[in-house]
């Protein structure tokens, strides 16, 4: 028992002599290491959220489409498949600006659509089209006959109230279906309806998430790598400083 009581202080003393990081590096590590680890864990949680969102969206989009009348009775949500029959309103075209595909500038084309079966107006997003020359309006061909369309709902981010823009086609930077129906004096659903490939569809390669889960995982690896490097540097400096101090003490004693 006496041996164990004296061994612990002796062992602690040897550890202290072998590792002397200093106060400033210790404070830096204590401040930065939790931040780096927290950011890495946050990126992993974001990756898990994106996977859940992608799975839910794919599950919804594999369901059988419902009618506009059934859609009207549901609470607004994204990724509900719908089947519509009616006609597009080419006179009130909305161009959603600042949309790029494969490095090319363009717009998304939205037009009111009247569903005859449900007697309901909906805002249809036909997809993306290139707009290389901003001096010339993009050429948009709109079918003038009845269409049978398959599409799915999308809830855009809340729009910031802005002053109405005169003239058509109307160039906007955000989708605001309720404001459009108010301006047109129509009763319509407060949703954006995105077309699936088919009649009247343009480029409908819709991204479900802006950043895929794999990129979040990559960012998490970077944060954890920084945390590992910081810890390694802290240990290296602590051991090196302890050795330098020990050599200096031996030199002084000699």
PDB file of C-alpha atoms in Angstrom:
ATOM      1  CA  UNK A   1       0.000   0.000   0.000  1.00  0.00           C
ATOM      2  CA  UNK A   2       2.846   2.369   0.751  1.00  0.00           C
ATOM      3  CA  UNK A   3       4.372   1.679  -2.640  1.00  0.00           C
ATOM      4  CA  UNK A   4       1.164   2.553  -4.487  1.00  0.00           C
ATOM      5  CA  UNK A   5       0.764   5.800  -2.571  1.00  0.00           C
ATOM      6  CA  UNK A   6       4.210   6.981  -3.640  1.00  0.00           C
ATOM      7  CA  UNK A   7       3.992   5.597  -7.208  1.00  0.00           C
ATOM      8  CA  UNK A   8       1.150   7.827  -8.355  1.00  0.00           C
ATOM      9  CA  UNK A   9       2.863  11.181  -7.688  1.00  0.00           C
ATOM     10  CA  UNK A  10       6.064   9.793  -9.204  1.00  0.00           C
ATOM     11  CA  UNK A  11       4.268   8.683 -12.394  1.00  0.00           C
ATOM     12  CA  UNK A  12       2.416  12.030 -12.631  1.00  0.00           C
ATOM     13  CA  UNK A  13       5.690  13.844 -12.266  1.00  0.00           C
ATOM     14  CA  UNK A  14       7.239  11.871 -15.115  1.00  0.00           C
ATOM     15  CA  UNK A  15       4.254  12.609 -17.367  1.00  0.00           C
ATOM     16  CA  UNK A  16       4.487  16.309 -16.540  1.00  0.00           C
ATOM     17  CA  UNK A  17       8.174  16.282 -17.402  1.00  0.00           C
ATOM     18  CA  UNK A  18       7.519  14.525 -20.742  1.00  0.00           C
ATOM     19  CA  UNK A  19       4.642  16.780 -21.820  1.00  0.00           C
ATOM     20  CA  UNK A  20       4.641  20.545 -21.280  1.00  0.00           C
ATOM     21  CA  UNK A  21       2.412  22.212 -23.873  1.00  0.00           C
ATOM     22  CA  UNK A  22       2.215  25.592 -22.181  1.00  0.00           C
ATOM     23  CA  UNK A  23      -0.779  27.691 -21.220  1.00  0.00           C
ATOM     24  CA  UNK A  24      -1.408  29.515 -24.526  1.00  0.00           C
ATOM     25  CA  UNK A  25      -1.485  26.396 -26.755  1.00  0.00           C
ATOM     26  CA  UNK A  26      -3.714  24.653 -24.229  1.00  0.00           C
ATOM     27  CA  UNK A  27      -6.212  27.511 -24.255  1.00  0.00           C
ATOM     28  CA  UNK A  28      -6.206  27.572 -28.062  1.00  0.00           C
ATOM     29  CA  UNK A  29      -6.893  23.831 -28.253  1.00  0.00           C
ATOM     30  CA  UNK A  30      -9.619  24.023 -25.620  1.00  0.00           C
ATOM     31  CA  UNK A  31     -11.288  26.800 -27.623  1.00  0.00           C
ATOM     32  CA  UNK A  32     -10.934  25.370 -31.144  1.00  0.00           C
ATOM     33  CA  UNK A  33     -11.209  21.600 -30.704  1.00  0.00           C
ATOM     34  CA  UNK A  34     -14.883  21.560 -29.563  1.00  0.00           C
ATOM     35  CA  UNK A  35     -15.754  23.923 -32.417  1.00  0.00           C
ATOM     36  CA  UNK A  36     -14.104  21.722 -35.051  1.00  0.00           C
ATOM     37  CA  UNK A  37     -15.680  18.541 -33.689  1.00  0.00           C
ATOM     38  CA  UNK A  38     -19.065  20.277 -33.427  1.00  0.00           C
ATOM     39  CA  UNK A  39     -18.898  21.442 -37.047  1.00  0.00           C
ATOM     40  CA  UNK A  40     -18.005  17.946 -38.186  1.00  0.00           C
ATOM     41  CA  UNK A  41     -20.920  16.416 -36.286  1.00  0.00           C
ATOM     42  CA  UNK A  42     -23.252  19.121 -37.631  1.00  0.00           C
ATOM     43  CA  UNK A  43     -22.245  18.304 -41.205  1.00  0.00           C
ATOM     44  CA  UNK A  44     -22.930  14.608 -40.564  1.00  0.00           C
ATOM     45  CA  UNK A  45     -26.372  15.467 -39.189  1.00  0.00           C
ATOM     46  CA  UNK A  46     -27.069  17.595 -42.278  1.00  0.00           C
ATOM     47  CA  UNK A  47     -26.076  14.667 -44.469  1.00  0.00           C
ATOM     48  CA  UNK A  48     -28.528  12.431 -42.581  1.00  0.00           C
ATOM     49  CA  UNK A  49     -31.285  15.047 -43.005  1.00  0.00           C
ATOM     50  CA  UNK A  50     -30.634  15.249 -46.751  1.00  0.00           C
ATOM     51  CA  UNK A  51     -30.774  11.461 -47.084  1.00  0.00           C
ATOM     52  CA  UNK A  52     -34.102  11.424 -45.242  1.00  0.00           C
ATOM     53  CA  UNK A  53     -35.438  14.192 -47.483  1.00  0.00           C
ATOM     54  CA  UNK A  54     -34.317  12.445 -50.672  1.00  0.00           C
ATOM     55  CA  UNK A  55     -35.855   9.158 -49.539  1.00  0.00           C
ATOM     56  CA  UNK A  56     -39.161  10.833 -48.630  1.00  0.00           C
ATOM     57  CA  UNK A  57     -39.255  12.732 -51.927  1.00  0.00           C
ATOM     58  CA  UNK A  58     -38.562   9.587 -53.954  1.00  0.00           C
ATOM     59  CA  UNK A  59     -41.245   7.674 -52.035  1.00  0.00           C
ATOM     60  CA  UNK A  60     -43.812  10.427 -52.666  1.00  0.00           C
ATOM     61  CA  UNK A  61     -42.936  10.686 -56.345  1.00  0.00           C
ATOM     62  CA  UNK A  62     -43.471   6.957 -56.839  1.00  0.00           C
ATOM     63  CA  UNK A  63     -47.075   7.215 -55.653  1.00  0.00           C
ATOM     64  CA  UNK A  64     -49.981   7.260 -58.095  1.00  0.00           C
ATOM     65  CA  UNK A  65     -50.924  10.818 -59.115  1.00  0.00           C
ATOM     66  CA  UNK A  66     -54.030  12.443 -57.662  1.00  0.00           C
ATOM     67  CA  UNK A  67     -56.382  14.966 -59.237  1.00  0.00           C
ATOM     68  CA  UNK A  68     -56.365  18.724 -58.712  1.00  0.00           C
ATOM     69  CA  UNK A  69     -59.604  18.434 -56.751  1.00  0.00           C
ATOM     70  CA  UNK A  70     -57.977  15.951 -54.346  1.00  0.00           C
ATOM     71  CA  UNK A  71     -54.906  18.140 -54.103  1.00  0.00           C
ATOM     72  CA  UNK A  72     -57.015  21.121 -53.056  1.00  0.00           C
ATOM     73  CA  UNK A  73     -58.247  19.181 -50.020  1.00  0.00           C
ATOM     74  CA  UNK A  74     -54.718  18.354 -48.820  1.00  0.00           C
ATOM     75  CA  UNK A  75     -52.531  20.637 -46.684  1.00  0.00           C
ATOM     76  CA  UNK A  76     -49.824  22.230 -48.846  1.00  0.00           C
ATOM     77  CA  UNK A  77     -46.727  20.062 -49.070  1.00  0.00           C
ATOM     78  CA  UNK A  78     -44.062  19.135 -51.569  1.00  0.00           C
ATOM     79  CA  UNK A  79     -43.619  16.050 -53.749  1.00  0.00           C
ATOM     80  CA  UNK A  80     -47.257  15.096 -54.168  1.00  0.00           C
ATOM     81  CA  UNK A  81     -47.828  13.733 -57.665  1.00  0.00           C
ATOM     82  CA  UNK A  82     -50.779  15.149 -59.571  1.00  0.00           C
ATOM     83  CA  UNK A  83     -52.411  14.529 -62.955  1.00  0.00           C
ATOM     84  CA  UNK A  84     -53.908  17.566 -64.628  1.00  0.00           C
ATOM     85  CA  UNK A  85     -55.990  18.141 -67.729  1.00  0.00           C
ATOM     86  CA  UNK A  86     -56.510  21.586 -69.143  1.00  0.00           C
ATOM     87  CA  UNK A  87     -54.766  24.453 -70.863  1.00  0.00           C
ATOM     88  CA  UNK A  88     -51.833  26.767 -70.215  1.00  0.00           C
ATOM     89  CA  UNK A  89     -52.215  30.538 -70.085  1.00  0.00           C
ATOM     90  CA  UNK A  90     -49.417  31.780 -72.350  1.00  0.00           C
ATOM     91  CA  UNK A  91     -50.336  35.446 -71.900  1.00  0.00           C
ATOM     92  CA  UNK A  92     -49.220  35.548 -68.248  1.00  0.00           C
ATOM     93  CA  UNK A  93     -45.809  33.898 -68.346  1.00  0.00           C
ATOM     94  CA  UNK A  94     -43.475  34.281 -65.377  1.00  0.00           C
ATOM     95  CA  UNK A  95     -39.711  33.860 -65.837  1.00  0.00           C
ATOM     96  CA  UNK A  96     -37.797  32.835 -62.725  1.00  0.00           C
ATOM     97  CA  UNK A  97     -34.387  34.427 -63.147  1.00  0.00           C
ATOM     98  CA  UNK A  98     -30.871  33.457 -62.026  1.00  0.00           C
ATOM     99  CA  UNK A  99     -31.171  29.758 -62.832  1.00  0.00           C
ATOM    100  CA  UNK A 100     -28.176  27.971 -64.329  1.00  0.00           C
ATOM    101  CA  UNK A 101     -27.708  24.487 -65.751  1.00  0.00           C
ATOM    102  CA  UNK A 102     -24.292  23.101 -66.672  1.00  0.00           C
ATOM    103  CA  UNK A 103     -22.799  26.563 -66.436  1.00  0.00           C
ATOM    104  CA  UNK A 104     -25.351  28.112 -68.799  1.00  0.00           C
ATOM    105  CA  UNK A 105     -27.548  31.042 -67.802  1.00  0.00           C
ATOM    106  CA  UNK A 106     -31.293  30.663 -68.109  1.00  0.00           C
ATOM    107  CA  UNK A 107     -34.712  30.924 -66.526  1.00  0.00           C
ATOM    108  CA  UNK A 108     -37.468  28.642 -65.320  1.00  0.00           C
ATOM    109  CA  UNK A 109     -40.760  29.147 -67.148  1.00  0.00           C
ATOM    110  CA  UNK A 110     -43.942  29.296 -65.071  1.00  0.00           C
ATOM    111  CA  UNK A 111     -47.450  29.702 -66.482  1.00  0.00           C
ATOM    112  CA  UNK A 112     -50.955  29.578 -65.038  1.00  0.00           C
ATOM    113  CA  UNK A 113     -52.810  26.382 -65.884  1.00  0.00           C
ATOM    114  CA  UNK A 114     -56.558  25.862 -65.668  1.00  0.00           C
ATOM    115  CA  UNK A 115     -57.504  22.311 -64.722  1.00  0.00           C
ATOM    116  CA  UNK A 116     -60.895  21.611 -66.278  1.00  0.00           C
ATOM    117  CA  UNK A 117     -61.741  18.598 -64.137  1.00  0.00           C
ATOM    118  CA  UNK A 118     -61.078  20.388 -60.840  1.00  0.00           C
ATOM    119  CA  UNK A 119     -62.076  23.861 -62.080  1.00  0.00           C
ATOM    120  CA  UNK A 120     -58.889  25.101 -60.444  1.00  0.00           C
ATOM    121  CA  UNK A 121     -56.012  27.410 -61.378  1.00  0.00           C
ATOM    122  CA  UNK A 122     -52.484  26.156 -60.690  1.00  0.00           C
ATOM    123  CA  UNK A 123     -49.070  27.678 -61.308  1.00  0.00           C
ATOM    124  CA  UNK A 124     -47.136  25.273 -63.542  1.00  0.00           C
ATOM    125  CA  UNK A 125     -43.340  25.316 -63.691  1.00  0.00           C
ATOM    126  CA  UNK A 126     -42.541  23.910 -67.124  1.00  0.00           C
ATOM    127  CA  UNK A 127     -38.816  23.708 -66.444  1.00  0.00           C
ATOM    128  CA  UNK A 128     -35.621  25.448 -67.413  1.00  0.00           C
ATOM    129  CA  UNK A 129     -34.665  27.051 -70.715  1.00  0.00           C
ATOM    130  CA  UNK A 130     -31.452  28.799 -71.750  1.00  0.00           C
ATOM    131  CA  UNK A 131     -31.303  32.573 -72.057  1.00  0.00           C
ATOM    132  CA  UNK A 132     -27.880  33.357 -73.526  1.00  0.00           C
ATOM    133  CA  UNK A 133     -28.643  36.876 -74.814  1.00  0.00           C
ATOM    134  CA  UNK A 134     -30.298  39.079 -72.198  1.00  0.00           C
ATOM    135  CA  UNK A 135     -31.035  41.735 -74.810  1.00  0.00           C
ATOM    136  CA  UNK A 136     -33.554  39.447 -76.510  1.00  0.00           C
ATOM    137  CA  UNK A 137     -36.489  37.809 -74.636  1.00  0.00           C
ATOM    138  CA  UNK A 138     -36.228  34.005 -74.541  1.00  0.00           C
ATOM    139  CA  UNK A 139     -38.320  32.210 -77.131  1.00  0.00           C
ATOM    140  CA  UNK A 140     -41.001  30.123 -75.410  1.00  0.00           C
ATOM    141  CA  UNK A 141     -43.455  27.995 -77.365  1.00  0.00           C
ATOM    142  CA  UNK A 142     -46.670  27.195 -75.514  1.00  0.00           C
ATOM    143  CA  UNK A 143     -49.129  24.528 -76.682  1.00  0.00           C
ATOM    144  CA  UNK A 144     -52.556  26.048 -77.356  1.00  0.00           C
ATOM    145  CA  UNK A 145     -54.553  22.831 -76.942  1.00  0.00           C
ATOM    146  CA  UNK A 146     -55.724  20.774 -73.983  1.00  0.00           C
ATOM    147  CA  UNK A 147     -52.938  18.927 -72.222  1.00  0.00           C
ATOM    148  CA  UNK A 148     -52.750  15.886 -69.980  1.00  0.00           C
ATOM    149  CA  UNK A 149     -49.872  16.553 -67.596  1.00  0.00           C
ATOM    150  CA  UNK A 150     -48.152  14.618 -64.840  1.00  0.00           C
ATOM    151  CA  UNK A 151     -46.423  16.814 -62.269  1.00  0.00           C
ATOM    152  CA  UNK A 152     -45.593  17.141 -58.593  1.00  0.00           C
ATOM    153  CA  UNK A 153     -46.029  19.851 -56.003  1.00  0.00           C
ATOM    154  CA  UNK A 154     -43.258  22.017 -54.632  1.00  0.00           C
ATOM    155  CA  UNK A 155     -43.360  24.521 -51.790  1.00  0.00           C
ATOM    156  CA  UNK A 156     -40.881  27.306 -52.606  1.00  0.00           C
ATOM    157  CA  UNK A 157     -39.237  29.295 -49.808  1.00  0.00           C
ATOM    158  CA  UNK A 158     -41.414  32.102 -48.415  1.00  0.00           C
ATOM    159  CA  UNK A 159     -41.337  35.040 -50.800  1.00  0.00           C
ATOM    160  CA  UNK A 160     -40.349  38.518 -49.714  1.00  0.00           C
ATOM    161  CA  UNK A 161     -43.141  41.009 -50.509  1.00  0.00           C
ATOM    162  CA  UNK A 162     -42.218  43.128 -53.516  1.00  0.00           C
ATOM    163  CA  UNK A 163     -43.958  45.732 -55.637  1.00  0.00           C
ATOM    164  CA  UNK A 164     -45.837  44.245 -58.621  1.00  0.00           C
ATOM    165  CA  UNK A 165     -43.951  44.381 -61.917  1.00  0.00           C
ATOM    166  CA  UNK A 166     -45.881  45.530 -64.952  1.00  0.00           C
ATOM    167  CA  UNK A 167     -45.900  43.751 -68.284  1.00  0.00           C
ATOM    168  CA  UNK A 168     -45.638  40.189 -69.503  1.00  0.00           C
ATOM    169  CA  UNK A 169     -43.638  38.006 -69.603  1.00  0.00           C
ATOM    170  CA  UNK A 170     -42.690  38.953 -66.055  1.00  0.00           C
ATOM    171  CA  UNK A 171     -39.124  38.489 -64.819  1.00  0.00           C
ATOM    172  CA  UNK A 172     -38.934  37.597 -61.110  1.00  0.00           C
ATOM    173  CA  UNK A 173     -36.353  36.248 -58.685  1.00  0.00           C
ATOM    174  CA  UNK A 174     -38.776  34.332 -56.438  1.00  0.00           C
ATOM    175  CA  UNK A 175     -41.977  32.367 -56.873  1.00  0.00           C
ATOM    176  CA  UNK A 176     -45.018  33.851 -55.145  1.00  0.00           C
ATOM    177  CA  UNK A 177     -48.129  32.031 -56.340  1.00  0.00           C
ATOM    178  CA  UNK A 178     -50.607  33.760 -53.967  1.00  0.00           C
ATOM    179  CA  UNK A 179     -49.405  37.203 -55.101  1.00  0.00           C
ATOM    180  CA  UNK A 180     -49.798  36.177 -58.737  1.00  0.00           C
ATOM    181  CA  UNK A 181     -53.378  35.015 -58.214  1.00  0.00           C
ATOM    182  CA  UNK A 182     -54.174  38.288 -56.443  1.00  0.00           C
ATOM    183  CA  UNK A 183     -52.793  40.291 -59.356  1.00  0.00           C
ATOM    184  CA  UNK A 184     -54.737  38.224 -61.884  1.00  0.00           C
ATOM    185  CA  UNK A 185     -57.922  38.212 -59.812  1.00  0.00           C
ATOM    186  CA  UNK A 186     -58.099  34.422 -59.785  1.00  0.00           C
ATOM    187  CA  UNK A 187     -58.540  31.720 -57.174  1.00  0.00           C
ATOM    188  CA  UNK A 188     -55.527  29.409 -57.364  1.00  0.00           C
ATOM    189  CA  UNK A 189     -53.571  27.003 -55.216  1.00  0.00           C
ATOM    190  CA  UNK A 190     -50.625  28.520 -53.289  1.00  0.00           C
ATOM    191  CA  UNK A 191     -48.223  25.957 -54.741  1.00  0.00           C
ATOM    192  CA  UNK A 192     -45.711  25.584 -57.509  1.00  0.00           C
ATOM    193  CA  UNK A 193     -46.427  22.567 -59.708  1.00  0.00           C
ATOM    194  CA  UNK A 194     -43.337  21.149 -61.408  1.00  0.00           C
ATOM    195  CA  UNK A 195     -43.819  19.163 -64.586  1.00  0.00           C
ATOM    196  CA  UNK A 196     -42.479  15.707 -65.158  1.00  0.00           C
ATOM    197  CA  UNK A 197     -40.994  14.973 -68.611  1.00  0.00           C
ATOM    198  CA  UNK A 198     -43.757  15.006 -71.230  1.00  0.00           C
ATOM    199  CA  UNK A 199     -46.002  17.421 -73.101  1.00  0.00           C
ATOM    200  CA  UNK A 200     -45.132  21.101 -72.584  1.00  0.00           C
ATOM    201  CA  UNK A 201     -42.131  20.214 -70.390  1.00  0.00           C
ATOM    202  CA  UNK A 202     -38.795  21.932 -70.907  1.00  0.00           C
ATOM    203  CA  UNK A 203     -35.660  20.876 -69.019  1.00  0.00           C
ATOM    204  CA  UNK A 204     -37.129  19.242 -65.895  1.00  0.00           C
ATOM    205  CA  UNK A 205     -33.973  17.912 -64.271  1.00  0.00           C
ATOM    206  CA  UNK A 206     -35.065  19.205 -60.888  1.00  0.00           C
ATOM    207  CA  UNK A 207     -32.553  19.067 -57.995  1.00  0.00           C
ATOM    208  CA  UNK A 208     -34.267  17.939 -54.794  1.00  0.00           C
ATOM    209  CA  UNK A 209     -31.557  19.401 -52.564  1.00  0.00           C
ATOM    210  CA  UNK A 210     -29.055  22.137 -53.310  1.00  0.00           C
ATOM    211  CA  UNK A 211     -26.198  20.176 -51.697  1.00  0.00           C
ATOM    212  CA  UNK A 212     -26.075  16.349 -51.803  1.00  0.00           C
ATOM    213  CA  UNK A 213     -25.363  14.296 -48.650  1.00  0.00           C
ATOM    214  CA  UNK A 214     -21.957  13.271 -50.011  1.00  0.00           C
ATOM    215  CA  UNK A 215     -20.746  16.858 -49.962  1.00  0.00           C
ATOM    216  CA  UNK A 216     -21.807  17.264 -46.340  1.00  0.00           C
ATOM    217  CA  UNK A 217     -19.855  14.110 -45.488  1.00  0.00           C
ATOM    218  CA  UNK A 218     -16.846  15.555 -47.303  1.00  0.00           C
ATOM    219  CA  UNK A 219     -17.055  18.739 -45.266  1.00  0.00           C
ATOM    220  CA  UNK A 220     -17.361  16.678 -42.071  1.00  0.00           C
ATOM    221  CA  UNK A 221     -14.191  14.778 -42.958  1.00  0.00           C
ATOM    222  CA  UNK A 222     -12.394  18.092 -43.446  1.00  0.00           C
ATOM    223  CA  UNK A 223     -13.485  19.405 -40.032  1.00  0.00           C
ATOM    224  CA  UNK A 224     -12.488  16.156 -38.306  1.00  0.00           C
ATOM    225  CA  UNK A 225      -9.151  16.205 -40.139  1.00  0.00           C
ATOM    226  CA  UNK A 226      -8.503  19.736 -38.859  1.00  0.00           C
ATOM    227  CA  UNK A 227      -9.378  18.595 -35.325  1.00  0.00           C
ATOM    228  CA  UNK A 228      -6.992  15.646 -35.675  1.00  0.00           C
ATOM    229  CA  UNK A 229      -4.236  17.905 -37.024  1.00  0.00           C
ATOM    230  CA  UNK A 230      -4.760  20.401 -34.198  1.00  0.00           C
ATOM    231  CA  UNK A 231      -4.528  17.629 -31.605  1.00  0.00           C
ATOM    232  CA  UNK A 232      -1.424  16.182 -33.231  1.00  0.00           C
ATOM    233  CA  UNK A 233       0.264  19.575 -33.357  1.00  0.00           C
ATOM    234  CA  UNK A 234      -0.623  20.189 -29.700  1.00  0.00           C
ATOM    235  CA  UNK A 235       0.911  16.862 -28.638  1.00  0.00           C
ATOM    236  CA  UNK A 236       4.002  17.426 -30.751  1.00  0.00           C
ATOM    237  CA  UNK A 237       4.625  20.908 -29.373  1.00  0.00           C
ATOM    238  CA  UNK A 238       4.008  19.730 -25.799  1.00  0.00           C
ATOM    239  CA  UNK A 239       6.510  16.859 -26.094  1.00  0.00           C
ATOM    240  CA  UNK A 240       9.066  19.012 -27.900  1.00  0.00           C
ATOM    241  CA  UNK A 241       8.799  21.789 -25.318  1.00  0.00           C
ATOM    242  CA  UNK A 242       9.197  19.264 -22.493  1.00  0.00           C
ATOM    243  CA  UNK A 243      12.364  17.842 -24.083  1.00  0.00           C
ATOM    244  CA  UNK A 244      13.819  21.300 -24.644  1.00  0.00           C
ATOM    245  CA  UNK A 245      13.108  22.206 -21.028  1.00  0.00           C
ATOM    246  CA  UNK A 246      14.661  18.960 -19.803  1.00  0.00           C
ATOM    247  CA  UNK A 247      17.817  19.457 -21.901  1.00  0.00           C
ATOM    248  CA  UNK A 248      18.074  23.023 -20.664  1.00  0.00           C
ATOM    249  CA  UNK A 249      17.792  21.899 -17.024  1.00  0.00           C
ATOM    250  CA  UNK A 250      20.496  19.255 -17.506  1.00  0.00           C
ATOM    251  CA  UNK A 251      22.757  21.810 -19.178  1.00  0.00           C
ATOM    252  CA  UNK A 252      22.297  24.228 -16.273  1.00  0.00           C
ATOM    253  CA  UNK A 253      23.008  21.518 -13.692  1.00  0.00           C
ATOM    254  CA  UNK A 254      26.180  20.557 -15.506  1.00  0.00           C
TER     255      UNK A 254
END
